[in-house]
Coordinates of N, CA and C in Angstrom, one line a residue:
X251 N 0.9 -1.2 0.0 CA 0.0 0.0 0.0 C 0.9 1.2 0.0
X252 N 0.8 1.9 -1.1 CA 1.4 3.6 -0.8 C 0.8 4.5 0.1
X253 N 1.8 5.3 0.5 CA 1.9 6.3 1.7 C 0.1 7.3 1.2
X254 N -0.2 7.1 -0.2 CA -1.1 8.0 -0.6 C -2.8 7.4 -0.5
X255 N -2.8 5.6 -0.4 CA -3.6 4.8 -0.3 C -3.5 4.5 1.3
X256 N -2.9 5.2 2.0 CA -2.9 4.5 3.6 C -3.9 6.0 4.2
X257 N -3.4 7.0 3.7 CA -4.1 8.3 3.8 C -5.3 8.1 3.4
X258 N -5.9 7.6 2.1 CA -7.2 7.8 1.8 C -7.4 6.7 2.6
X259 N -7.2 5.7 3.0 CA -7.5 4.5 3.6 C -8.0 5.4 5.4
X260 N -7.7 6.1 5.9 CA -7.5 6.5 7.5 C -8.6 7.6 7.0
X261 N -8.6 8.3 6.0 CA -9.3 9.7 5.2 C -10.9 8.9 5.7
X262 N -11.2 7.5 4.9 CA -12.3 6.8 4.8 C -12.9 6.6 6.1
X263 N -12.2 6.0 7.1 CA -12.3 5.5 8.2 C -13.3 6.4 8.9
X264 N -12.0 7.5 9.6 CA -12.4 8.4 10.1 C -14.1 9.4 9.5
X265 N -13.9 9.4 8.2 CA -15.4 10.1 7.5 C -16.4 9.1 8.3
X266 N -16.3 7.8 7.6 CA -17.1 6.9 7.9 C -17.6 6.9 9.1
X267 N -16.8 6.8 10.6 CA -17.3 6.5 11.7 C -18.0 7.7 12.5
X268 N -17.9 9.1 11.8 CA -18.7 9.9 12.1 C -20.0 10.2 11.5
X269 N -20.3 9.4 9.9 CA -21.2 9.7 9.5 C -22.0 8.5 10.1
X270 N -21.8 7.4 10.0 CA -22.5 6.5 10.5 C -23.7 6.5 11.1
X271 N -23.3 6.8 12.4 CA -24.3 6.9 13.5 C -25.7 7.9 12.6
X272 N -25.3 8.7 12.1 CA -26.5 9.8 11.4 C -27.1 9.1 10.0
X273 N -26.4 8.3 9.4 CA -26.9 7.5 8.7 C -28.0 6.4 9.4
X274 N -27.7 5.7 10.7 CA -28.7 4.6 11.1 C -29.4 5.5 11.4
X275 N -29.8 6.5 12.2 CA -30.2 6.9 13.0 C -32.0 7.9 12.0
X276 N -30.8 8.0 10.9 CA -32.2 8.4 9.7 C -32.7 7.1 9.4
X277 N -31.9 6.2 9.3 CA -32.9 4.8 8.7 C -33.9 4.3 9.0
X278 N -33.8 4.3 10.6 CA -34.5 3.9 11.3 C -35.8 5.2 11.7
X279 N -35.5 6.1 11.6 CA -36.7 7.4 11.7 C -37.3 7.3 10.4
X280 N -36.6 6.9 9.2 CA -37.5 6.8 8.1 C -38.5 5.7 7.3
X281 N -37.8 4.7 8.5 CA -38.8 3.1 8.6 C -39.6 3.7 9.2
X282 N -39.7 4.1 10.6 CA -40.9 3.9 11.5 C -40.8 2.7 12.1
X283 N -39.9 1.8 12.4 CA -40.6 0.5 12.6 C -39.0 -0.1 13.4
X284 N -39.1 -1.0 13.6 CA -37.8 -1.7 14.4 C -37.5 -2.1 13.2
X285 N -35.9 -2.8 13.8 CA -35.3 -3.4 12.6 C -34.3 -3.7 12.8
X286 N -34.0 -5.2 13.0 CA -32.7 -5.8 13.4 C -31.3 -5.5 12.6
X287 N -30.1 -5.8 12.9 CA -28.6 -5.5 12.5 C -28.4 -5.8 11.1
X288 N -29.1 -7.2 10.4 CA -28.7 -8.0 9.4 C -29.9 -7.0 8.3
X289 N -31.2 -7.1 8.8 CA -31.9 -5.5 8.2 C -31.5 -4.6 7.4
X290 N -31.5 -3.6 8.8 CA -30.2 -2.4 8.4 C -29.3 -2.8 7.7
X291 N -28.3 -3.3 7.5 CA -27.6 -3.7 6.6 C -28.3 -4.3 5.3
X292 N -28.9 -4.5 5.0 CA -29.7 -4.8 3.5 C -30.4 -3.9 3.3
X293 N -31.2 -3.2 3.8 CA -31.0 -1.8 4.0 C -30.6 -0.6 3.1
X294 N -29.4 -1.3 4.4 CA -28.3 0.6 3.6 C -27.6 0.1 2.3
X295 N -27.6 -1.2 1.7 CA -26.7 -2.0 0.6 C -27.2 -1.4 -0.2
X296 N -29.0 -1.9 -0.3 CA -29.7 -1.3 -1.5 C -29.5 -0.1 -1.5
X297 N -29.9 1.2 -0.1 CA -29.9 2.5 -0.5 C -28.2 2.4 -1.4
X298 N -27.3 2.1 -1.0 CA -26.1 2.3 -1.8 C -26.2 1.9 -3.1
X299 N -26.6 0.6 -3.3 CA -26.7 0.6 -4.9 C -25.7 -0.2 -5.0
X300 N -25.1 -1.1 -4.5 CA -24.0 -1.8 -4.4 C -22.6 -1.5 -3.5
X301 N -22.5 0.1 -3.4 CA -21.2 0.3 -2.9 C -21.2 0.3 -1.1
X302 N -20.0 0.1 -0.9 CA -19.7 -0.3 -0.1 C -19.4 0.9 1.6
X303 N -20.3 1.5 1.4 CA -20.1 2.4 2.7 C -20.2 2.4 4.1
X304 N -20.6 1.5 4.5 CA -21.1 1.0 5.5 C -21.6 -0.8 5.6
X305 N -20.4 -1.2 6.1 CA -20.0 -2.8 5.8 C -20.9 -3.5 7.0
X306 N -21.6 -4.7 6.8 CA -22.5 -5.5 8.1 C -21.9 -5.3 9.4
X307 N -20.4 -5.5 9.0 CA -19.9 -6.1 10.7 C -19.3 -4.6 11.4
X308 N -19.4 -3.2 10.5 CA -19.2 -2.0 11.3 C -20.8 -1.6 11.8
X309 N -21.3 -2.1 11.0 CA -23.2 -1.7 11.8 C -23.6 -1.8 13.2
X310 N -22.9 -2.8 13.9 CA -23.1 -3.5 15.4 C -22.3 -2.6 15.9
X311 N -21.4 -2.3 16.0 CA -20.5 -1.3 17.3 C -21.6 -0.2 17.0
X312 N -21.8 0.2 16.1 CA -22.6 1.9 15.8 C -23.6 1.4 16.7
X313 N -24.3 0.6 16.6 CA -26.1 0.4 17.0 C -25.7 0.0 18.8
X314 N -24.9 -0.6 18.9 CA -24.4 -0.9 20.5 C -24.4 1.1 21.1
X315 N -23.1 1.8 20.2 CA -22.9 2.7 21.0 C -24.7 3.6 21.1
X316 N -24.8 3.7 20.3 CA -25.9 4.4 20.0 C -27.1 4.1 21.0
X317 N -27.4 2.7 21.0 CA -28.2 1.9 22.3 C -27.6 2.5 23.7
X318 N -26.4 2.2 23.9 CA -25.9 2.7 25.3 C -25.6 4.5 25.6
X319 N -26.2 5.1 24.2 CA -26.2 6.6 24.2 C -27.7 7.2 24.6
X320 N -28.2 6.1 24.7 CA -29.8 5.8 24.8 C -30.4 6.7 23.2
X321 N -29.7 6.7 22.5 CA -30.5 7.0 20.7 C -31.3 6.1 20.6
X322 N -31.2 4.8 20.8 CA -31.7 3.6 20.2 C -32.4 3.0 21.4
X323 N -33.8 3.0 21.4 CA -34.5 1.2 22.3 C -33.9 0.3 21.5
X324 N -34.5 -1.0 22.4 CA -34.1 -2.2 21.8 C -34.5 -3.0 22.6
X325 N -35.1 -4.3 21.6 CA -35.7 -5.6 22.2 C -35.3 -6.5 22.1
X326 N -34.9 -7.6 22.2 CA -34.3 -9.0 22.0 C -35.4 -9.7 21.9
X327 N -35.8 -10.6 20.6 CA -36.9 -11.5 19.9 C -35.9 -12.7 19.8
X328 N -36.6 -13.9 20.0 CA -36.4 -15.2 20.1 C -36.4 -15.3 18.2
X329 N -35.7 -15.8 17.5 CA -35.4 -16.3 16.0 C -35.9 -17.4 15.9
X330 N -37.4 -18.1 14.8 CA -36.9 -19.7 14.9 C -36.2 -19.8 13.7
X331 N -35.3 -19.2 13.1 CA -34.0 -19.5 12.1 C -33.1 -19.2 12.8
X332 N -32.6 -19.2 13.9 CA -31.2 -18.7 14.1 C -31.2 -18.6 15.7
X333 N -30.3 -17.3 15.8 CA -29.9 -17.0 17.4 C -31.1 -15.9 17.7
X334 N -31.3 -15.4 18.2 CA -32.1 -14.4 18.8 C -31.5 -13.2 18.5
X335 N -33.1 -11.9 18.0 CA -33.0 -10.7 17.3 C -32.5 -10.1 17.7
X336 N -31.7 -9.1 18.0 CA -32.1 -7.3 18.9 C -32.7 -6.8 17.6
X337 N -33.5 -6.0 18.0 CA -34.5 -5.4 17.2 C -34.5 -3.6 17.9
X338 N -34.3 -3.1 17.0 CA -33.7 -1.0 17.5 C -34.5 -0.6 16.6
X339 N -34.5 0.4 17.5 CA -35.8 1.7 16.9 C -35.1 3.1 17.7
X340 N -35.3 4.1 17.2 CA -34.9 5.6 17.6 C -35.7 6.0 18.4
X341 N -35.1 6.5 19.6 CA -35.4 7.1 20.5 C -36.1 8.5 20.6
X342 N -36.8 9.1 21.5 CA -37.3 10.1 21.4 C -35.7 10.9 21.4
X343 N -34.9 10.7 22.2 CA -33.8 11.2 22.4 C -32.9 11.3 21.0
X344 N -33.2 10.5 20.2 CA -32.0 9.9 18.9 C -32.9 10.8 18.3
X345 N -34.5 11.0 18.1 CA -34.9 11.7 17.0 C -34.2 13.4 17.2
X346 N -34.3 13.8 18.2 CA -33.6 15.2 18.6 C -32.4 15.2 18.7
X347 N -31.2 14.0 18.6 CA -29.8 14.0 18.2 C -30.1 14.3 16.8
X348 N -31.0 13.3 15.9 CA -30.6 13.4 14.5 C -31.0 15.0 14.4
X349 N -31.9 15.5 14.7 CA -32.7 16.6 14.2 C -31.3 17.7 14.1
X350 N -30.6 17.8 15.4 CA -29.6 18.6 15.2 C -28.4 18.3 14.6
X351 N -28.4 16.7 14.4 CA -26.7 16.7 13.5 C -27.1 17.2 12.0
X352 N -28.7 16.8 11.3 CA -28.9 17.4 10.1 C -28.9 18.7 10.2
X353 N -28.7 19.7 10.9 CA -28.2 20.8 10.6 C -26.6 21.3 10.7
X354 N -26.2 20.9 11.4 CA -24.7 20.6 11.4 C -24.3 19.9 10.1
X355 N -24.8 18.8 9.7 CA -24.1 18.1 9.1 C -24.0 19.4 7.3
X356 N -25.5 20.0 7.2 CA -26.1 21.1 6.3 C -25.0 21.7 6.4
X357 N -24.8 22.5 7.5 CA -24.0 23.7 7.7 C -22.5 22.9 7.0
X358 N -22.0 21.9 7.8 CA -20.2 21.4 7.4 C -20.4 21.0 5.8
X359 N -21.1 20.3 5.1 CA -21.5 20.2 4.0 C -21.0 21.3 2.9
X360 N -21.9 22.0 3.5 CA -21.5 23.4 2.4 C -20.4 24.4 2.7
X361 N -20.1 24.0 3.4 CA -18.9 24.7 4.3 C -17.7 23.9 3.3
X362 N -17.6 23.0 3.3 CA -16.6 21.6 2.8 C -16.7 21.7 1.3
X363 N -18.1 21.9 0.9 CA -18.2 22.0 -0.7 C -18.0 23.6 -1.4
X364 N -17.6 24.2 -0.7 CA -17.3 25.5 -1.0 C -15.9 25.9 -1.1
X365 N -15.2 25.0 0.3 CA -13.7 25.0 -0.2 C -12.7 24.0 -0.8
X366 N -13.8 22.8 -1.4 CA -13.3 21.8 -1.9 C -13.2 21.8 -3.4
X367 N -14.3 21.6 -3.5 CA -14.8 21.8 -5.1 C -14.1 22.9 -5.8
X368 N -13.8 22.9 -7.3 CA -13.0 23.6 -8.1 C -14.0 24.8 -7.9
X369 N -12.6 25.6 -7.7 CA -14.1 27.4 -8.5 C -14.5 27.4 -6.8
X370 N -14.4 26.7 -6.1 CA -15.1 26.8 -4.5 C -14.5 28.3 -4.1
X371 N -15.4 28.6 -3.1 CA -14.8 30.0 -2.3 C -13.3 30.3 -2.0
X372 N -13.3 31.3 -1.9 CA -12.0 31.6 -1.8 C -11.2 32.8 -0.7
X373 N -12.6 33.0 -0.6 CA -12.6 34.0 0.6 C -12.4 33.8 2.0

């Protein structure tokens, strides 16, 4: 790996594990509905369209912290295919986290695309 692919590689990471949480956290307010780990993740695959932004096995730490940040309820359902569900839904608390990261996230957005983008601000 080059010194320039370890950087986009840490670049990725880091984006990723802050957007995350604002990603489930819409998914789940725009279900309405509970929805287990394996879900979400089929989920966010289709919203992607194939690509790869949010991988099954980074889904569970997000939804853990997020649970223990109290964003997320959660139930545990008995499976007859498998092991048993946790099943998460957004909190009254998570709906008023998301409410405010979508304006933050508005605000850094165009903030980012103003001095990124060619021709971006300059001022």
């Amino acid at each position: 790996m080059t010194s320039a692919e370890a950087h986009v590689k840490k670049f990725r990471k880091e984006l990723h594990s802050g957007i995350a949480a604002m990603v489930l956290l819409a998914l789940l307010e725009r279900t309405g509905d509970e929805m287990y780990g394996y879900q979400i993740a089929k989920e966010i695959g289709a919203k992607a369209g194939g690509a790869s932004f949010l991988k099954q096995g980074a889904i569970y730490p997000v939804l853990r912290s997020l649970h223990a940040a109290g964003l997320l309820s959660s139930r545990v359902e008995v499976s007859m295919s498998g092991p048993p569900r946790r099943y998460y839904a957004i909190s009254t608390l998570g709906r008023e986290a998301l409410e405010t990261w979508r304006v933050v996230w508005a605000d850094l957005r165009g903030f980012v695309d103003a001095l990124v983008e060619p021709g971006g601000s300059r001022g």
